Amino acid sequence: MNVNGTDYRTVWMEGPSVFFIEQNLLPFQFNIQEARTYSESCHAIRTMMIRGAGAIGAMAGFAMAQAALEAPEKDTLFFLQRARTEIESTRPTARNLFYAVEKVFNQALTSPLLAVAASQQVANQDAADSRNIGRFGNELILDGMNIETHCNAGWLAFVDYGTALSPVYLAHQQGKKIFVYADETRPRSQGARLTAWELKQAGVPHTIIPDNAGAWLMSLGKIDLMIVGADRIAANGDVANKIGTLEKAIAAKEFGIPFYVAAPTSTFDLDCHAGNTIPIEERNEDEVLYQDGITEEGLHKRIRVCSPGSSAFNPAFDVTPARLITGIITEKGIIKATNDSIRDLFSGGIAK
Ligand code: MRU
């Protein structure tokens, strides 16, 4: 994606180092960070300097490749297995992380060079899949539509293009007059900070709405289509995505608004037969109790926004049941959120 005239990917590997856009600083500072070791890459994922299913998948794959490069000649297997466990423990919900680590680990057993090649392949595939999701999703977007999205499933959340926002960018490039309502997405405000920043860079007309405004806008007929991303999709079509997605899906069903999930096949987990088996990450209460931002003088500040002495519960994802989902936009086509359609998707049963 283009930022101030330069094309960037969210994350890439050069030599033994991984470079990535530091997302905790956005939208106030655009900064490229370097992770020199697999442990530094783990730290970046854990602290959400890099986040979003596809982006952490790519970073995790690169981390596994770094571990292969760092492995000693003696006890190589032990080192690789320990590194794999460490990388996989950084964040539990996004399927792409486990998908990438497995692919790269299998090659690392043969040679570090093959591991690096596999990690580059995972990242390239993520970008290509996102692009194709844009092509299929664009067919759902008509001139004049108002689209709501939750969290950030744009290019920052993947290696490039994004999933939920990829169709939006293509529709905008084709001259369709569209307007995007970006859910703020408390507590980490990925919508207010990242989606809004991305849309501004791309010149897509948009506004930020509080998380609790979606249902009201839908009831007023102001939303024509909702597209969200996914962190893990079970074999029956249940979808884990950023906390707050479930209530949007319920509201969309109530008001008859098409509710689409956009995700590559690397986000599906056929070992999870239903959404209730997807591990849901719980994050630190401080993300709810405190907010950080920038003062009018340009100073970064962290302030408490909740009553002192109260605690907070902070689940990072929820699960939307398949029955509330109109369709899933994949890189191979748009499918129904059902066991049969997902089985067909993996057996090559739908047209590219
Ligand atoms: O906690 P995050 O920011 O890594 O959350 C993942 C997500 O980006 C969202 O759930 C998104 O909607 C899924 S698509 C990457």
Tab-separated table of C-alpha atoms and ligand atoms in Angstrom:
chain	number	residue	atom	x	y	z
A	1	MET	CA	0.000	0.000	0.000
A	2	ASN	CA	1.094	3.525	-0.678
A	3	VAL	CA	2.049	5.788	2.221
A	4	ASN	CA	3.221	9.279	1.329
A	5	GLY	CA	4.273	8.181	-2.146
A	6	THR	CA	6.105	4.974	-1.127
A	7	ASP	CA	4.789	1.428	-1.520
A	8	TYR	CA	4.954	-0.604	1.682
A	9	ARG	CA	4.059	-4.025	2.900
A	10	THR	CA	3.080	-4.280	6.564
A	11	VAL	CA	5.877	-6.770	7.259
A	12	TRP	CA	8.815	-8.168	5.280
A	13	MET	CA	12.093	-10.056	5.805
A	14	GLU	CA	15.521	-8.987	4.534
A	15	GLY	CA	18.520	-11.124	5.448
A	16	PRO	CA	18.029	-12.295	9.045
A	17	SER	CA	15.900	-9.270	10.032
A	18	VAL	CA	12.156	-8.711	9.926
A	19	PHE	CA	10.927	-5.186	9.243
A	20	PHE	CA	7.423	-4.052	10.082
A	21	ILE	CA	5.218	-0.984	10.478
A	22	GLU	CA	4.890	-0.259	14.211
A	23	GLN	CA	1.116	-0.196	14.655
A	24	ASN	CA	1.026	0.962	18.275
A	25	LEU	CA	2.382	4.335	17.142
A	26	LEU	CA	-0.191	4.835	14.386
A	27	PRO	CA	-1.890	7.083	13.430
A	28	PHE	CA	0.361	9.614	15.139
A	29	GLN	CA	3.730	8.326	13.925
A	30	PHE	CA	4.644	6.211	10.923
A	31	ASN	CA	7.645	4.153	11.930
A	32	ILE	CA	9.393	1.058	10.547
A	33	GLN	CA	10.872	-1.244	13.209
A	34	GLU	CA	13.418	-4.022	12.856
A	35	ALA	CA	13.292	-7.348	14.720
A	36	ARG	CA	16.766	-8.906	14.545
A	37	THR	CA	16.009	-12.205	16.261
A	38	TYR	CA	13.053	-14.540	16.546
A	39	SER	CA	12.631	-13.450	20.179
A	40	GLU	CA	12.321	-9.825	19.095
A	41	SER	CA	9.719	-10.868	16.524
A	42	CYS	CA	7.768	-12.700	19.269
A	43	HIS	CA	7.900	-9.547	21.385
A	44	ALA	CA	6.493	-7.491	18.488
A	45	ILE	CA	3.533	-9.868	18.086
A	46	ARG	CA	2.852	-10.145	21.824
A	47	THR	CA	2.841	-6.377	22.375
A	48	MET	CA	0.771	-5.813	19.240
A	49	MET	CA	3.386	-3.638	17.559
A	50	ILE	CA	2.217	-5.833	14.721
A	51	ARG	CA	-1.348	-7.152	14.782
A	52	GLY	CA	-4.119	-8.417	12.533
A	53	ALA	CA	-4.519	-12.057	11.517
A	54	GLY	CA	-2.524	-12.069	8.259
A	55	ALA	CA	0.193	-9.708	9.468
A	56	ILE	CA	0.895	-11.723	12.609
A	57	GLY	CA	0.764	-14.883	10.503
A	58	ALA	CA	3.483	-13.513	8.218
A	59	MET	CA	5.511	-12.224	11.164
A	60	ALA	CA	5.235	-15.580	12.914
A	61	GLY	CA	6.404	-17.369	9.758
A	62	PHE	CA	9.371	-15.004	9.522
A	63	ALA	CA	10.096	-15.558	13.234
A	64	MET	CA	10.203	-19.316	12.620
A	65	ALA	CA	12.613	-18.698	9.722
A	66	GLN	CA	14.767	-16.506	11.984
A	67	ALA	CA	14.843	-19.343	14.516
A	68	ALA	CA	16.027	-21.702	11.771
A	69	LEU	CA	18.851	-19.272	10.958
A	70	GLU	CA	19.740	-18.953	14.657
A	71	ALA	CA	19.613	-22.677	15.439
A	72	PRO	CA	22.910	-24.217	16.657
A	73	GLU	CA	24.339	-27.195	14.775
A	74	LYS	CA	23.960	-29.329	17.879
A	75	ASP	CA	20.470	-29.896	19.297
A	76	THR	CA	18.880	-28.193	16.267
A	77	LEU	CA	15.566	-29.991	16.629
A	78	PHE	CA	15.251	-29.098	20.302
A	79	PHE	CA	15.970	-25.438	19.504
A	80	LEU	CA	13.422	-25.355	16.656
A	81	GLN	CA	10.716	-27.014	18.734
A	82	ARG	CA	11.260	-24.617	21.620
A	83	ALA	CA	11.166	-21.641	19.247
A	84	ARG	CA	7.948	-22.940	17.676
A	85	THR	CA	6.299	-23.215	21.087
A	86	GLU	CA	7.412	-19.700	21.970
A	87	ILE	CA	6.145	-18.210	18.698
A	88	GLU	CA	2.828	-20.063	18.965
A	89	SER	CA	2.296	-18.779	22.504
A	90	THR	CA	2.406	-15.103	21.482
A	91	ARG	CA	-1.276	-14.843	20.522
A	92	PRO	CA	-3.772	-17.704	20.687
A	93	THR	CA	-6.734	-16.863	18.428
A	94	ALA	CA	-5.560	-15.969	14.903
A	95	ARG	CA	-5.367	-19.183	12.885
A	96	ASN	CA	-2.923	-17.630	10.390
A	97	LEU	CA	-0.184	-17.621	13.028
A	98	PHE	CA	-0.331	-21.408	13.494
A	99	TYR	CA	-0.771	-21.975	9.749
A	100	ALA	CA	2.414	-20.013	8.982
A	101	VAL	CA	4.522	-21.502	11.782
A	102	GLU	CA	3.670	-25.057	10.756
A	103	LYS	CA	4.554	-24.447	7.106
A	104	VAL	CA	7.909	-22.837	7.956
A	105	PHE	CA	8.776	-25.316	10.741
A	106	ASN	CA	8.350	-28.247	8.335
A	107	GLN	CA	10.922	-26.695	5.972
A	108	ALA	CA	13.231	-25.667	8.821
A	109	LEU	CA	13.653	-29.369	9.579
A	110	THR	CA	15.496	-29.632	6.249
A	111	SER	CA	17.393	-26.350	6.028
A	112	PRO	CA	17.309	-22.683	7.113
A	113	LEU	CA	17.251	-21.589	3.473
A	114	LEU	CA	14.116	-23.602	2.803
A	115	ALA	CA	12.566	-22.141	5.950
A	116	VAL	CA	13.233	-18.598	4.747
A	117	ALA	CA	11.785	-19.435	1.317
A	118	ALA	CA	8.657	-20.901	2.955
A	119	SER	CA	8.181	-17.792	5.104
A	120	GLN	CA	8.449	-15.536	2.041
A	121	GLN	CA	5.936	-17.787	0.289
A	122	VAL	CA	3.459	-17.474	3.203
A	123	ALA	CA	3.743	-13.664	3.104
A	124	ASN	CA	3.406	-13.477	-0.686
A	125	GLN	CA	0.407	-15.793	-0.575
A	126	ASP	CA	-1.255	-13.622	2.059
A	127	ALA	CA	-0.897	-10.548	-0.170
A	128	ALA	CA	-2.164	-12.403	-3.252
A	129	ASP	CA	-5.145	-13.844	-1.345
A	130	SER	CA	-6.109	-10.427	-0.010
A	131	ARG	CA	-5.999	-9.012	-3.513
A	132	ASN	CA	-8.307	-11.722	-4.823
A	133	ILE	CA	-10.684	-11.227	-1.883
A	134	GLY	CA	-10.927	-7.630	-3.094
A	135	ARG	CA	-11.957	-8.753	-6.574
A	136	PHE	CA	-14.714	-11.058	-5.316
A	137	GLY	CA	-15.936	-8.695	-2.598
A	138	ASN	CA	-16.070	-5.752	-4.996
A	139	GLU	CA	-18.923	-7.507	-6.814
A	140	LEU	CA	-21.086	-7.002	-3.713
A	141	ILE	CA	-20.488	-3.257	-3.611
A	142	LEU	CA	-22.864	-1.092	-5.616
A	143	ASP	CA	-22.438	2.573	-6.446
A	144	GLY	CA	-23.724	4.737	-3.587
A	145	MET	CA	-23.475	2.090	-0.864
A	146	ASN	CA	-22.786	2.853	2.802
A	147	ILE	CA	-20.576	0.145	4.284
A	148	GLU	CA	-19.859	-0.536	7.942
A	149	THR	CA	-16.741	-2.351	9.121
A	150	HIS	CA	-15.447	-3.386	12.545
A	151	CYS	CA	-11.880	-3.295	13.871
A	152	ASN	CA	-9.156	-3.181	11.235
A	153	ALA	CA	-9.156	-5.789	8.519
A	154	GLY	CA	-7.381	-3.480	6.107
A	155	TRP	CA	-3.885	-3.743	4.689
A	156	LEU	CA	-2.268	-3.135	8.090
A	157	ALA	CA	-3.872	-6.341	9.349
A	158	PHE	CA	-2.379	-8.355	6.468
A	159	VAL	CA	0.743	-8.201	4.358
A	160	ASP	CA	-1.007	-5.970	1.819
A	161	TYR	CA	-4.513	-4.999	0.540
A	162	GLY	CA	-6.412	-6.384	3.572
A	163	THR	CA	-9.555	-8.489	3.612
A	164	ALA	CA	-12.685	-6.536	4.642
A	165	LEU	CA	-11.202	-3.330	3.184
A	166	SER	CA	-9.723	-4.849	0.021
A	167	PRO	CA	-13.117	-4.774	-1.802
A	168	VAL	CA	-13.668	-1.231	-0.510
A	169	TYR	CA	-10.367	-0.023	-2.005
A	170	LEU	CA	-11.120	-1.655	-5.348
A	171	ALA	CA	-14.652	-0.236	-5.476
A	172	HIS	CA	-13.267	3.221	-4.698
A	173	GLN	CA	-10.557	2.875	-7.385
A	174	GLN	CA	-13.249	1.948	-9.892
A	175	GLY	CA	-15.050	5.193	-9.148
A	176	LYS	CA	-17.980	3.794	-7.152
A	177	LYS	CA	-19.251	6.394	-4.711
A	178	ILE	CA	-19.083	4.645	-1.381
A	179	PHE	CA	-18.995	5.746	2.231
A	180	VAL	CA	-17.507	3.767	5.114
A	181	TYR	CA	-18.621	3.796	8.746
A	182	ALA	CA	-15.637	2.597	10.800
A	183	ASP	CA	-16.522	1.198	14.240
A	184	GLU	CA	-14.202	2.715	16.825
A	185	THR	CA	-13.466	-0.779	18.295
A	186	ARG	CA	-12.692	-0.250	21.950
A	187	PRO	CA	-10.585	-0.972	23.856
A	188	ARG	CA	-7.622	-0.764	21.453
A	189	SER	CA	-9.470	1.381	18.912
A	190	GLN	CA	-8.180	-0.369	15.791
A	191	GLY	CA	-11.111	1.150	13.863
A	192	ALA	CA	-10.639	4.709	15.078
A	193	ARG	CA	-6.862	4.620	14.782
A	194	LEU	CA	-5.951	2.198	12.002
A	195	THR	CA	-8.967	1.764	9.708
A	196	ALA	CA	-9.622	5.499	9.702
A	197	TRP	CA	-5.936	6.201	8.962
A	198	GLU	CA	-5.868	3.687	6.115
A	199	LEU	CA	-9.062	5.047	4.571
A	200	LYS	CA	-7.735	8.594	4.804
A	201	GLN	CA	-4.501	7.563	3.041
A	202	ALA	CA	-6.554	6.003	0.257
A	203	GLY	CA	-8.967	8.938	-0.015
A	204	VAL	CA	-12.046	6.833	0.800
A	205	PRO	CA	-14.866	8.948	2.317
A	206	HIS	CA	-15.523	7.711	5.846
A	207	THR	CA	-16.385	8.561	9.414
A	208	ILE	CA	-15.663	6.921	12.775
A	209	ILE	CA	-18.645	5.795	14.854
A	210	PRO	CA	-18.740	4.740	18.519
A	211	ASP	CA	-19.081	0.993	18.920
A	212	ASN	CA	-22.575	1.353	20.313
A	213	ALA	CA	-23.884	3.362	17.310
A	214	GLY	CA	-23.969	0.569	14.717
A	215	ALA	CA	-27.393	-0.871	15.494
A	216	TRP	CA	-28.953	2.582	15.568
A	217	LEU	CA	-27.508	3.486	12.150
A	218	MET	CA	-28.735	0.167	10.772
A	219	SER	CA	-32.227	0.854	12.136
A	220	LEU	CA	-32.214	4.218	10.318
A	221	GLY	CA	-31.372	2.507	7.014
A	222	LYS	CA	-27.943	4.148	6.864
A	223	ILE	CA	-25.979	0.914	6.378
A	224	ASP	CA	-26.326	-1.115	3.146
A	225	LEU	CA	-23.616	-3.684	3.752
A	226	MET	CA	-21.381	-4.814	6.579
A	227	ILE	CA	-17.995	-6.453	5.908
A	228	VAL	CA	-15.695	-7.666	8.695
A	229	GLY	CA	-12.538	-9.774	8.833
A	230	ALA	CA	-11.925	-13.001	10.730
A	231	ASP	CA	-9.268	-14.404	13.021
A	232	ARG	CA	-10.395	-18.017	12.854
A	233	ILE	CA	-13.251	-19.749	11.057
A	234	ALA	CA	-14.518	-23.110	12.280
A	235	ALA	CA	-15.519	-25.982	9.990
A	236	ASN	CA	-19.210	-25.137	10.435
A	237	GLY	CA	-18.779	-21.460	9.456
A	238	ASP	CA	-18.759	-19.915	12.943
A	239	VAL	CA	-16.366	-16.946	12.919
A	240	ALA	CA	-14.069	-15.607	15.647
A	241	ASN	CA	-13.346	-11.936	15.102
A	242	LYS	CA	-12.623	-8.812	17.137
A	243	ILE	CA	-14.840	-8.373	20.193
A	244	GLY	CA	-18.022	-6.535	19.226
A	245	THR	CA	-18.484	-8.342	15.905
A	246	LEU	CA	-21.198	-10.588	17.357
A	247	GLU	CA	-23.472	-7.747	18.365
A	248	LYS	CA	-23.094	-6.138	14.916
A	249	ALA	CA	-24.082	-9.426	13.286
A	250	ILE	CA	-27.159	-9.710	15.517
A	251	ALA	CA	-28.175	-6.150	14.649
A	252	ALA	CA	-27.568	-6.731	10.930
A	253	LYS	CA	-29.821	-9.811	11.035
A	254	GLU	CA	-32.542	-7.839	12.818
A	255	PHE	CA	-32.489	-5.061	10.207
A	256	GLY	CA	-31.988	-7.276	7.138
A	257	ILE	CA	-28.517	-5.974	6.292
A	258	PRO	CA	-26.110	-8.314	4.443
A	259	PHE	CA	-23.315	-9.316	6.821
A	260	TYR	CA	-20.176	-10.632	5.097
A	261	VAL	CA	-16.926	-11.989	6.513
A	262	ALA	CA	-13.792	-11.610	4.371
A	263	ALA	CA	-10.953	-14.088	5.008
A	264	PRO	CA	-8.417	-16.226	3.145
A	265	THR	CA	-8.491	-20.028	3.406
A	266	SER	CA	-5.465	-19.791	5.730
A	267	THR	CA	-7.882	-18.454	8.398
A	268	PHE	CA	-10.084	-21.574	8.349
A	269	ASP	CA	-9.439	-24.204	10.988
A	270	LEU	CA	-11.087	-27.456	10.016
A	271	ASP	CA	-9.928	-29.003	13.305
A	272	CYS	CA	-12.359	-26.678	15.101
A	273	HIS	CA	-15.713	-28.244	14.333
A	274	ALA	CA	-17.601	-25.240	15.770
A	275	GLY	CA	-16.889	-21.803	17.185
A	276	ASN	CA	-17.051	-22.921	20.816
A	277	THR	CA	-13.725	-24.734	20.380
A	278	ILE	CA	-11.854	-21.621	19.199
A	279	PRO	CA	-9.463	-20.281	21.884
A	280	ILE	CA	-10.396	-16.718	22.793
A	281	GLU	CA	-7.605	-14.452	23.972
A	282	GLU	CA	-8.103	-12.411	27.130
A	283	ARG	CA	-5.870	-9.374	27.328
A	284	ASN	CA	-4.697	-7.169	30.171
A	285	GLU	CA	-7.346	-5.066	31.918
A	286	ASP	CA	-5.192	-1.962	31.463
A	287	GLU	CA	-6.243	-1.826	27.808
A	288	VAL	CA	-9.759	-1.022	29.055
A	289	LEU	CA	-8.827	1.067	32.077
A	290	TYR	CA	-6.355	3.348	30.254
A	291	GLN	CA	-6.231	5.038	26.879
A	292	ASP	CA	-3.315	6.633	25.131
A	293	GLY	CA	-3.314	9.402	22.596
A	294	ILE	CA	-1.761	12.668	21.643
A	295	THR	CA	-2.298	16.105	23.186
A	296	GLU	CA	-2.877	19.222	21.101
A	297	GLU	CA	0.779	20.063	21.739
A	298	GLY	CA	1.773	16.747	20.136
A	299	LEU	CA	2.743	14.927	23.340
A	300	HIS	CA	1.989	11.235	23.720
A	301	LYS	CA	-0.079	10.646	26.892
A	302	ARG	CA	-1.610	7.701	28.665
A	303	ILE	CA	-4.552	8.462	30.937
A	304	ARG	CA	-6.922	6.462	33.096
A	305	VAL	CA	-10.475	6.568	31.699
A	306	CYS	CA	-12.282	4.314	34.195
A	307	SER	CA	-13.191	4.686	37.826
A	308	PRO	CA	-10.086	4.130	40.022
A	309	GLY	CA	-10.303	0.909	42.006
A	310	SER	CA	-12.522	-0.928	39.504
A	311	SER	CA	-11.186	-3.835	37.504
A	312	ALA	CA	-11.961	-4.671	33.863
A	313	PHE	CA	-12.583	-7.826	31.852
A	314	ASN	CA	-11.006	-7.742	28.398
A	315	PRO	CA	-11.857	-10.581	25.970
A	316	ALA	CA	-10.205	-9.737	22.634
A	317	PHE	CA	-12.528	-11.716	20.345
A	318	ASP	CA	-16.049	-13.094	20.126
A	319	VAL	CA	-17.647	-15.797	17.996
A	320	THR	CA	-20.412	-15.039	15.509
A	321	PRO	CA	-22.576	-18.074	14.751
A	322	ALA	CA	-22.708	-19.095	11.091
A	323	ARG	CA	-26.480	-18.508	10.902
A	324	LEU	CA	-25.938	-14.745	11.214
A	325	ILE	CA	-23.429	-14.626	8.341
A	326	THR	CA	-24.644	-13.924	4.790
A	327	GLY	CA	-21.444	-15.192	3.173
A	328	ILE	CA	-17.675	-15.551	3.457
A	329	ILE	CA	-15.544	-13.783	0.850
A	330	THR	CA	-12.452	-15.912	0.224
A	331	GLU	CA	-9.648	-15.686	-2.345
A	332	LYS	CA	-11.392	-18.458	-4.283
A	333	GLY	CA	-14.890	-16.991	-4.297
A	334	ILE	CA	-17.815	-16.165	-2.020
A	335	ILE	CA	-19.193	-19.114	-0.108
A	336	LYS	CA	-21.971	-19.773	2.375
A	337	ALA	CA	-21.026	-20.151	6.036
A	338	THR	CA	-21.963	-23.843	6.138
A	339	ASN	CA	-20.169	-27.159	6.609
A	340	ASP	CA	-20.913	-28.187	3.014
A	341	SER	CA	-19.654	-24.979	1.407
A	342	ILE	CA	-16.483	-25.006	3.487
A	343	ARG	CA	-15.834	-28.644	2.622
A	344	ASP	CA	-16.277	-27.754	-1.081
A	345	LEU	CA	-13.904	-24.809	-0.685
A	346	PHE	CA	-11.144	-27.103	0.511
A	347	SER	CA	-11.805	-29.789	-2.061
A	348	GLY	CA	-11.538	-27.261	-4.913
A	349	GLY	CA	-15.281	-27.280	-5.488
A	350	ILE	CA	-15.778	-23.587	-6.262
A	351	ALA	CA	-14.691	-21.649	-9.308
A	352	LYS	CA	-11.714	-19.279	-9.015
B	1	MRU	O1	-6.277	-8.030	18.130
B	1	MRU	P1	-5.968	-7.747	16.697
B	1	MRU	O2	-5.938	-6.303	16.347
B	1	MRU	O3	-4.784	-8.500	16.164
B	1	MRU	O4	-7.258	-8.316	16.021
B	1	MRU	C1	-7.285	-9.037	14.894
B	1	MRU	C2	-8.006	-8.268	13.929
B	1	MRU	O5	-7.342	-7.554	13.226
B	1	MRU	C3	-9.447	-8.258	13.856
B	1	MRU	O6	-10.128	-9.145	14.622
B	1	MRU	C4	-9.852	-8.285	12.416
B	1	MRU	O7	-11.174	-7.922	12.283
B	1	MRU	C5	-9.654	-9.645	11.815
B	1	MRU	S1	-8.964	-9.567	10.296
B	1	MRU	C6	-7.310	-9.335	10.597
